[in-house]
Coordinates of C-alpha atoms in Angstrom, one line a residue:
M411 CA -30.6 14.2 188.1
I412 CA -30.8 10.9 186.6
A413 CA -27.4 9.6 184.8
Q414 CA -26.2 13.3 184.8
M415 CA -29.2 14.7 182.8
Y416 CA -32.5 16.4 184.1
E417 CA -35.4 14.1 184.6
Q418 CA -37.1 15.9 181.3
D419 CA -34.2 15.1 179.2
F420 CA -34.1 11.6 180.5
I421 CA -37.8 10.8 179.8
A422 CA -37.4 12.6 176.4
Y423 CA -34.8 10.2 175.5
F424 CA -36.4 7.3 176.9
I425 CA -39.8 8.1 175.1
F426 CA -37.7 8.5 171.7
G427 CA -36.0 5.2 172.4
I428 CA -39.3 3.4 172.7
V429 CA -40.6 5.1 169.6
L430 CA -37.5 4.1 167.5
N431 CA -37.8 0.6 168.9
F432 CA -41.4 0.1 167.5
V433 CA -40.4 1.9 164.3
F434 CA -37.4 -0.6 163.8
S435 CA -39.4 -3.7 164.8
I436 CA -42.5 -2.8 162.7
L437 CA -40.2 -2.2 159.4
F438 CA -38.5 -5.5 160.2
G439 CA -41.8 -7.3 160.6
I440 CA -43.0 -5.8 157.2
Y441 CA -39.5 -6.7 155.6
L442 CA -39.8 -10.4 156.9
S443 CA -43.5 -10.7 156.0
K444 CA -42.9 -9.5 152.5
N445 CA -40.0 -12.0 151.7
I446 CA -41.6 -14.9 153.7
G447 CA -45.3 -14.3 153.3
M448 CA -47.8 -13.6 156.2
Q449 CA -49.4 -17.2 156.0
E450 CA -46.1 -18.9 155.7
M451 CA -45.0 -17.0 158.7
I452 CA -48.0 -18.1 160.7
T453 CA -47.9 -21.6 159.7
S454 CA -44.2 -22.2 160.4
K455 CA -44.1 -20.1 163.7
G456 CA -42.7 -21.9 166.7
E457 CA -43.4 -21.8 170.4
K458 CA -39.9 -20.3 171.5
E459 CA -40.3 -17.5 174.2
Q460 CA -38.3 -14.5 174.2
S461 CA -35.7 -14.3 177.1
S462 CA -36.7 -12.1 180.2
L463 CA -33.6 -9.9 179.3
V464 CA -35.4 -8.8 176.0
A465 CA -38.7 -8.1 177.8
I466 CA -36.9 -6.1 180.3
S467 CA -35.0 -4.1 177.7
L468 CA -38.0 -2.4 176.7
F469 CA -37.7 -0.1 179.9
I470 CA -33.8 0.8 179.0
P471 CA -33.7 3.4 176.4
Y472 CA -32.8 2.4 172.9
A473 CA -31.7 -1.3 174.3
K474 CA -34.7 -3.0 172.5
M475 CA -33.8 -1.0 169.3
I476 CA -30.1 -2.5 169.6
I477 CA -31.7 -6.0 170.0
T478 CA -33.7 -5.5 166.9
L479 CA -30.8 -4.2 164.9
Y480 CA -28.6 -7.2 166.2
R481 CA -31.4 -9.5 164.7
V482 CA -31.2 -7.8 161.4
A483 CA -27.3 -8.2 161.4
I484 CA -27.7 -12.0 162.2
L485 CA -30.1 -12.2 159.3
Q486 CA -27.9 -10.5 157.0
F487 CA -24.3 -11.9 158.0
Y488 CA -25.4 -15.4 159.0
F489 CA -28.2 -16.3 156.7
L490 CA -28.3 -14.2 153.7
N491 CA -24.6 -13.9 153.0
K492 CA -24.2 -17.8 153.5
G493 CA -27.1 -18.6 150.9
K494 CA -29.9 -19.4 153.5
T495 CA -33.3 -18.1 153.2
H496 CA -35.5 -15.7 155.2
K497 CA -37.8 -18.5 156.0
E498 CA -34.7 -20.4 157.5
F499 CA -34.1 -17.3 159.8
W500 CA -37.6 -17.0 160.8
I501 CA -37.6 -20.6 161.9
Y502 CA -34.2 -20.1 163.6
M503 CA -36.0 -17.1 165.5
T504 CA -39.2 -18.9 166.6
H505 CA -38.2 -22.7 167.3
E506 CA -36.1 -24.1 170.1
E507 CA -33.0 -25.6 169.2

């Protein structure tokens, strides 16, 4: 047993979490590309690397999905509600401070 679950159940939750992560990530990417424009995203992308915690979180069920939803919340509450643009969010996410 793993985390009080049978191995088959744990693996099923794990795979479902990874699938949900990719669905949310793809939808968020499509949303940003529609609002910013693909060419503009390519030209304004910085060289900021993701932290190792984000890379490791792919192996924890639902963790990467929660990180993606956290980024959506930052976009909504910090940028859009304060009158900033989607492009400013993109620059914030891809450039070093």
